[in-house]
Short mmCIF file of C-alpha atoms in Angstrom, two decimals:
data_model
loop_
_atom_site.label_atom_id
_atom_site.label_comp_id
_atom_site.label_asym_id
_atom_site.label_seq_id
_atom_site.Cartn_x
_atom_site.Cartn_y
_atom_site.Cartn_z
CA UNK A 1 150.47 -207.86 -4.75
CA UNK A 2 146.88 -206.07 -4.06
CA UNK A 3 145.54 -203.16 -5.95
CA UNK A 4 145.92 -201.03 -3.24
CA UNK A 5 149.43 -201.98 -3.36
CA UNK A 6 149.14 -199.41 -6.37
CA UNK A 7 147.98 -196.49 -4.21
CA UNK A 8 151.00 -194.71 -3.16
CA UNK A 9 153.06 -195.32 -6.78
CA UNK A 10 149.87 -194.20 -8.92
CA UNK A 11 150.15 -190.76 -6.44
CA UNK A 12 154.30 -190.60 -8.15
CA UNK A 13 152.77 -190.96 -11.62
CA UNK A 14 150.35 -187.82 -10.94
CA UNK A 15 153.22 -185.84 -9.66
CA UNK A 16 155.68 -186.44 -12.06
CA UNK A 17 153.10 -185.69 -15.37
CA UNK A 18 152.07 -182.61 -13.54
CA UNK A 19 155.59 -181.19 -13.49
CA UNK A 20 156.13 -182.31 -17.08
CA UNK A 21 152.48 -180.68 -17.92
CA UNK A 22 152.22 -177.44 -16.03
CA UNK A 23 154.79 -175.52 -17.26
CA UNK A 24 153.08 -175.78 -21.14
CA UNK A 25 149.47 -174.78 -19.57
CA UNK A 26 148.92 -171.37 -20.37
CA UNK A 27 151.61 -170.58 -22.48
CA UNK A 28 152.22 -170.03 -26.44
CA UNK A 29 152.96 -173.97 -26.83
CA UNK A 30 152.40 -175.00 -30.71
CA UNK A 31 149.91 -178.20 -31.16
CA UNK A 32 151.12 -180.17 -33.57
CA UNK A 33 147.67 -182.06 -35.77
CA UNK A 34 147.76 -186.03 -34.99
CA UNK A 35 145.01 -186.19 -37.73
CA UNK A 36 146.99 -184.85 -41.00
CA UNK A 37 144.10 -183.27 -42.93
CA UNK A 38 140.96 -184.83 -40.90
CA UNK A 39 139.25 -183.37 -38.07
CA UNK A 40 141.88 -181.44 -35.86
CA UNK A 41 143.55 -184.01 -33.29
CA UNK A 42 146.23 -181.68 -31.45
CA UNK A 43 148.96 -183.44 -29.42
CA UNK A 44 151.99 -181.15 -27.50
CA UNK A 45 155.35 -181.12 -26.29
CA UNK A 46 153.55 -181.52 -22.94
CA UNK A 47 151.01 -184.50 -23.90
CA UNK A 48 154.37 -185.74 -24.87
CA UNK A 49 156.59 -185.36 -22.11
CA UNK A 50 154.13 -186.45 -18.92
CA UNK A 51 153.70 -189.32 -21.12
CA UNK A 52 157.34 -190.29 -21.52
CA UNK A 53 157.63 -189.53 -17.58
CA UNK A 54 155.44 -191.52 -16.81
CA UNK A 55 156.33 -194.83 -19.07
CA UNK A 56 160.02 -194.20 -17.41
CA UNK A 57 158.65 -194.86 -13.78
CA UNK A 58 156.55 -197.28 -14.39
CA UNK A 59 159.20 -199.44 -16.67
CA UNK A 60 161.91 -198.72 -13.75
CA UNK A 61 159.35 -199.65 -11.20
CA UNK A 62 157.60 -202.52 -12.87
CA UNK A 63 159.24 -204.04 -15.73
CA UNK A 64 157.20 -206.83 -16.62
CA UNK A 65 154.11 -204.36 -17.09
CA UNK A 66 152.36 -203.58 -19.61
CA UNK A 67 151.65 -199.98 -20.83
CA UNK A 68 149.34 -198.41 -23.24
CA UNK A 69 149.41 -194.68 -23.92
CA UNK A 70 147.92 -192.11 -26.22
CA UNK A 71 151.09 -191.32 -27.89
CA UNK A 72 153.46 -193.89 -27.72
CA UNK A 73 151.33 -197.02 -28.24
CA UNK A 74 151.38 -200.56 -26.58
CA UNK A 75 154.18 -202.37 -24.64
CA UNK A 76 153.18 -205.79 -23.44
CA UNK A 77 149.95 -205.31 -23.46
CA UNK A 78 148.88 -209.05 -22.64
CA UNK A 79 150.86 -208.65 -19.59
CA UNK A 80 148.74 -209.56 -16.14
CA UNK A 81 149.05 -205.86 -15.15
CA UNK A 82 148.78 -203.24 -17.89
CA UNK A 83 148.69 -199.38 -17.25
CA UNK A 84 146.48 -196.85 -19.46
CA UNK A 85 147.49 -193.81 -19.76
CA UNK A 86 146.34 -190.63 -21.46
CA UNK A 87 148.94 -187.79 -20.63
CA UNK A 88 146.56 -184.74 -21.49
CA UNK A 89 142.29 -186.06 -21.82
CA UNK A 90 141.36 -182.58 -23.74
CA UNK A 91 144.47 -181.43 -25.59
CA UNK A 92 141.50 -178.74 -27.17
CA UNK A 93 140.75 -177.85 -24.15
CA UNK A 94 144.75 -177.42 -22.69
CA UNK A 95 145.53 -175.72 -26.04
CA UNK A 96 142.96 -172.57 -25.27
CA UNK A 97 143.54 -172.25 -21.80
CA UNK A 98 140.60 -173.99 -20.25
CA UNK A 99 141.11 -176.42 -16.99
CA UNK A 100 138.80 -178.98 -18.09
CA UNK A 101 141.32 -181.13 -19.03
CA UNK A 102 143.17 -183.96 -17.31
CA UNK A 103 145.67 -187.06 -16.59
CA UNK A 104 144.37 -190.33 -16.69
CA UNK A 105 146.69 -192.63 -14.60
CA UNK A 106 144.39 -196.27 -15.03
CA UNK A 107 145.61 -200.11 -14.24
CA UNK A 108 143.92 -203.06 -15.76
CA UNK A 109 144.47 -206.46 -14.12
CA UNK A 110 144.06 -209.46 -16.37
CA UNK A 111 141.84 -206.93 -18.98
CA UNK A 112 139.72 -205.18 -16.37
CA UNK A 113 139.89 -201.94 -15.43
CA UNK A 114 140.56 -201.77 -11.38
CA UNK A 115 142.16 -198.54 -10.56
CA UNK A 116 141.85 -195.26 -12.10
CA UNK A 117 143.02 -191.29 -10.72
CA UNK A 118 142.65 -188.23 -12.87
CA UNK A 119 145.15 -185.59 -12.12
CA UNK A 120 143.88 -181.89 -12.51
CA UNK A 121 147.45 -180.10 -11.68
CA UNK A 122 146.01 -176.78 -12.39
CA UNK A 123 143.36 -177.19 -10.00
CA UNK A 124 144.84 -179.73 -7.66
CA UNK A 125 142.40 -181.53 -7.81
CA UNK A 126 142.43 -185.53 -7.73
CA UNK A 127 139.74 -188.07 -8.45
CA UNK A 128 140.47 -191.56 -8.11
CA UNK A 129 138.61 -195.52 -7.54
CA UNK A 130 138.98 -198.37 -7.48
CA UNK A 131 135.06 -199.79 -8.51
CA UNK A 132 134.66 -200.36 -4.79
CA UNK A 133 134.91 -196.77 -3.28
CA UNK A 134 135.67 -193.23 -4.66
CA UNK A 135 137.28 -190.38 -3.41
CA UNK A 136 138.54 -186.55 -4.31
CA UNK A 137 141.13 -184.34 -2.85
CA UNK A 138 142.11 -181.20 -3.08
CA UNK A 139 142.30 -177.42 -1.80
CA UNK A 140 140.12 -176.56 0.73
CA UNK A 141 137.11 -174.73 0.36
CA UNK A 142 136.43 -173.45 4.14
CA UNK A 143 140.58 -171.97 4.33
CA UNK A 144 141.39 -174.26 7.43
CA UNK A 145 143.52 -176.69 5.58
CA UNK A 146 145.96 -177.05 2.57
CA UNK A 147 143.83 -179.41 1.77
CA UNK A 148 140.77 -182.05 2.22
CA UNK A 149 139.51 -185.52 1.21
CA UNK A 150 135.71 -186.32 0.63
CA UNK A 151 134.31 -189.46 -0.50
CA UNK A 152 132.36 -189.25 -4.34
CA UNK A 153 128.73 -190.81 -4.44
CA UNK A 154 126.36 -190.03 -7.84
CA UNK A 155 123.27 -188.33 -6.97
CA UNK A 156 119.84 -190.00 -7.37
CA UNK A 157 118.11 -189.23 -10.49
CA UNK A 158 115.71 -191.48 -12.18
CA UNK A 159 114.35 -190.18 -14.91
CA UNK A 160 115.61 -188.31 -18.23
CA UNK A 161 113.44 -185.12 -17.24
CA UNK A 162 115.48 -184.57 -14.21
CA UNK A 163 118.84 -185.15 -15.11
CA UNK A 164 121.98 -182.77 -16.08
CA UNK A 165 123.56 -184.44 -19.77
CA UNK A 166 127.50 -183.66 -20.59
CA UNK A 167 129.78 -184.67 -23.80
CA UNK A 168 132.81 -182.77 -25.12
CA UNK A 169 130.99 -181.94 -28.91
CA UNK A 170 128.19 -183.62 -30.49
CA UNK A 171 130.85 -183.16 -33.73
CA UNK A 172 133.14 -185.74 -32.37
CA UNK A 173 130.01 -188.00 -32.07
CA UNK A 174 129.82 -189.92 -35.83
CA UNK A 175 127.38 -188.81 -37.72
CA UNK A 176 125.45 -192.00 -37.88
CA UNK A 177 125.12 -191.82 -33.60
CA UNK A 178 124.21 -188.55 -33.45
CA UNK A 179 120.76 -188.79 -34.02
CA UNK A 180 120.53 -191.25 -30.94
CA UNK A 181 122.47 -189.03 -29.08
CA UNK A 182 120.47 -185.90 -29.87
CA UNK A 183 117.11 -188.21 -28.61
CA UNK A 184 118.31 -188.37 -25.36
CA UNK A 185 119.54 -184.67 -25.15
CA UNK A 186 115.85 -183.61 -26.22
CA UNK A 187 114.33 -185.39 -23.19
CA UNK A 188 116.86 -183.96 -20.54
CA UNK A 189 116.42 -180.76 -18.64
CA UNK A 190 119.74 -179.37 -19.51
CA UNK A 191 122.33 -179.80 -21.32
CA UNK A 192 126.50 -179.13 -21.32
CA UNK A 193 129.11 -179.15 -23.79
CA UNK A 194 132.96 -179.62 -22.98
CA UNK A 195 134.53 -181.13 -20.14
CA UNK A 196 136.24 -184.05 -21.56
CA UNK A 197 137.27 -186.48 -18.59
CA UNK A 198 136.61 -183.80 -16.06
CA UNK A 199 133.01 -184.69 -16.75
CA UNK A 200 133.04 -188.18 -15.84
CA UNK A 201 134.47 -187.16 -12.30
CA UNK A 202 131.58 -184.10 -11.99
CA UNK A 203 129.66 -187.60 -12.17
CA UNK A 204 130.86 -189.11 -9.74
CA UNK A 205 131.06 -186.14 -7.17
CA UNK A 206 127.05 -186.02 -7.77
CA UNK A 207 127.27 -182.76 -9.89
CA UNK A 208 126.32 -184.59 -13.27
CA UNK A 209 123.91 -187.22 -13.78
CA UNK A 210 124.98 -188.31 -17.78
CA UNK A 211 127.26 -188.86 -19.78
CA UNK A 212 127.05 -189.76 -23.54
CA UNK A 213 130.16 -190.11 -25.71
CA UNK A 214 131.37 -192.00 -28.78
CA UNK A 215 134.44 -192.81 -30.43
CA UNK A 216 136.76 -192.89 -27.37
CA UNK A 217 140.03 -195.31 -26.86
CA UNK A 218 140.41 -197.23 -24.22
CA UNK A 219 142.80 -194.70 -23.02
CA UNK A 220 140.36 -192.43 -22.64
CA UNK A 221 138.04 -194.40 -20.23
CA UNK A 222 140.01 -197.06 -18.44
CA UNK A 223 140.92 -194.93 -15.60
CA UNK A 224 137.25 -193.15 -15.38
CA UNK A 225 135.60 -196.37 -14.73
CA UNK A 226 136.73 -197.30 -11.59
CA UNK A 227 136.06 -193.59 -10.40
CA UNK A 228 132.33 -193.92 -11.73
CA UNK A 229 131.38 -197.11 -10.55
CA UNK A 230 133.17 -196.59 -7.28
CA UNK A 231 131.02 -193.70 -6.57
CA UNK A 232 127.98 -195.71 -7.21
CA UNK A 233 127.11 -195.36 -11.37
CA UNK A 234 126.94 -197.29 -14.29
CA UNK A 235 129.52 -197.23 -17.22
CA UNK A 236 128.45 -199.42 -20.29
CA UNK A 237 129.12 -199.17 -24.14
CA UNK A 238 125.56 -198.03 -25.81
CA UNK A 239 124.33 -201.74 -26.52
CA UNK A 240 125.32 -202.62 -22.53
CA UNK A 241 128.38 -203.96 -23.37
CA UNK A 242 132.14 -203.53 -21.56
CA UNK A 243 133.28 -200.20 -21.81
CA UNK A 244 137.00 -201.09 -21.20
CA UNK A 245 137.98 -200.77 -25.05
CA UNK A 246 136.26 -197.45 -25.85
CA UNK A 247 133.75 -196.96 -28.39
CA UNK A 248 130.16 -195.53 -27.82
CA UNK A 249 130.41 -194.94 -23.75
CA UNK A 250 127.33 -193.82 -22.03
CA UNK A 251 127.80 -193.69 -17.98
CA UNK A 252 125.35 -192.85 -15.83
CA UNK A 253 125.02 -192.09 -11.92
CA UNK A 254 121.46 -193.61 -11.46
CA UNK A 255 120.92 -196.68 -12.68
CA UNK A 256 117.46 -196.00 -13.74
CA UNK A 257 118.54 -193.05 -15.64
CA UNK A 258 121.12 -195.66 -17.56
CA UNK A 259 118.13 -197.60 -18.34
CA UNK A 260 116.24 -194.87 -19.56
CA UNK A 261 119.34 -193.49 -21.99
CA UNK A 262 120.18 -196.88 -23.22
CA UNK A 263 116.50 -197.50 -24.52
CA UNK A 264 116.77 -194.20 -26.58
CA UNK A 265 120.41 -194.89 -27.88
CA UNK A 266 119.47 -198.67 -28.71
CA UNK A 267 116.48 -197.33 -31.21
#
């Protein structure tokens, strides 16, 4: 069975978490804190139940998968086919009302990431790749349809001085990175805070041309790096290495611009 093979049932996955997710967004739900005392990690009834929804199809559909998620942990995880999953990609930002957030729906074959969507079910909105090609649908902007497809390519841009710089907070970057990450941020002509996974696909559509985080899990990037290299950039850990595990991510739309970032962060 191909990748593509995946298409259709990745599109079932996206529509069953958004019904799980949607009817939390916006409303008084409580958050309880994954973190007990450390920095605030919120996790819902709705990062919960698009989660379990999810895990249900995908064990009905393909039993001898493998699944990691955010917050139910690993099943057969050496398996040849393993799915990522993080149900909610900014909880902070679901919690107080702001659609930056997302679903991340990825599939690993034999360790490497080769499909990934994110679901935006408040915006309808749908980014997905698999590393060869990259596309986004949703409402139309012109009125004429329901809805439209476009293809996602990054934009050119070379050098630091040009480019448009995104991570969620600087405070979830560990103190002994931040100082790298603050180099690159001084050479860039502007920079944006929040975002969260919603960033990575502004990437891809050619909106954004950076991207620095650290301390992410894999479920947190699988599914964003076939979207970003499909559309043409770069996704490496800070010292070059595979980003498939999490860690210190830094992607990148031009691979110049990469280049450029990764000499800073490296010093």
């Amino acid at each position: 069975m191909t990748v593509v093979d995946f298409e259709k049932f990745v599109e079932e996955l996206a529509d069953v978490s958004g019904e799980a997710v949607m009817p939390f967004f916006r409303t008084a739900i409580a958050a309880d804190d994954k973190a007990h005392g450390g920095a605030f990690d919120p996790v819902t009834e709705a990062d919960r139940a698009a989660e379990i929804a999810m895990r249900r199809l995908i064990e009905r559909t393909f039993p001898s998968h493998g699944i990691i998620g955010e917050e139910f942990g690993s099943r057969n995880q050496d398996a040849e086919y393993v799915w990522v999953l993080d149900p909610i990609d900014g909880t902070k930002s679901f919690i107080s009302g702001f659609p930056t957030w997302g679903t991340l729906i990825g599939l690993s074959h034999r360790g490497r990431p080769c499909y990934g969507l994110m679901h935006q079910p408040f915006t309808r909105e749908r980014f997905h790749g698999d590393g060869e090609a990259a596309f986004w649908r949703g409402p139309s902007r012109h009125g004429k349809a329901a809805e439209e497809r476009r293809k996602l390519v990054v934009r050119p841009c070379p050098t630091l001085a040009q480019a448009t710089l995104m991570t969620t907070s600087p405070l979830l970057i560990e103190p002994a990175l931040r100082d790298k990450f603050h180099r690159v941020e001084s050479q860039v002509r502007l920079s944006r805070y929040g975002g969260d996974c919603y960033a990575y696909c502004a990437l891809a559509a050619g909106h954004v041309d950076l991207v620095i985080e650290a301390g992410l899990n894999s479920y947190d990037i699988v599914a964003l790096i076939p979207i970003v290299e499909g559309a043409g950039g770069v996704v490496t850990t800070w010292d070059g290495g595979d980003p498939a595990k999490g860690g210190a991510i830094v992607a990148a739309g031009d691979k110049a611009l990469h280049e450029a970032a990764m000499r800073l962060l490296g010093q």
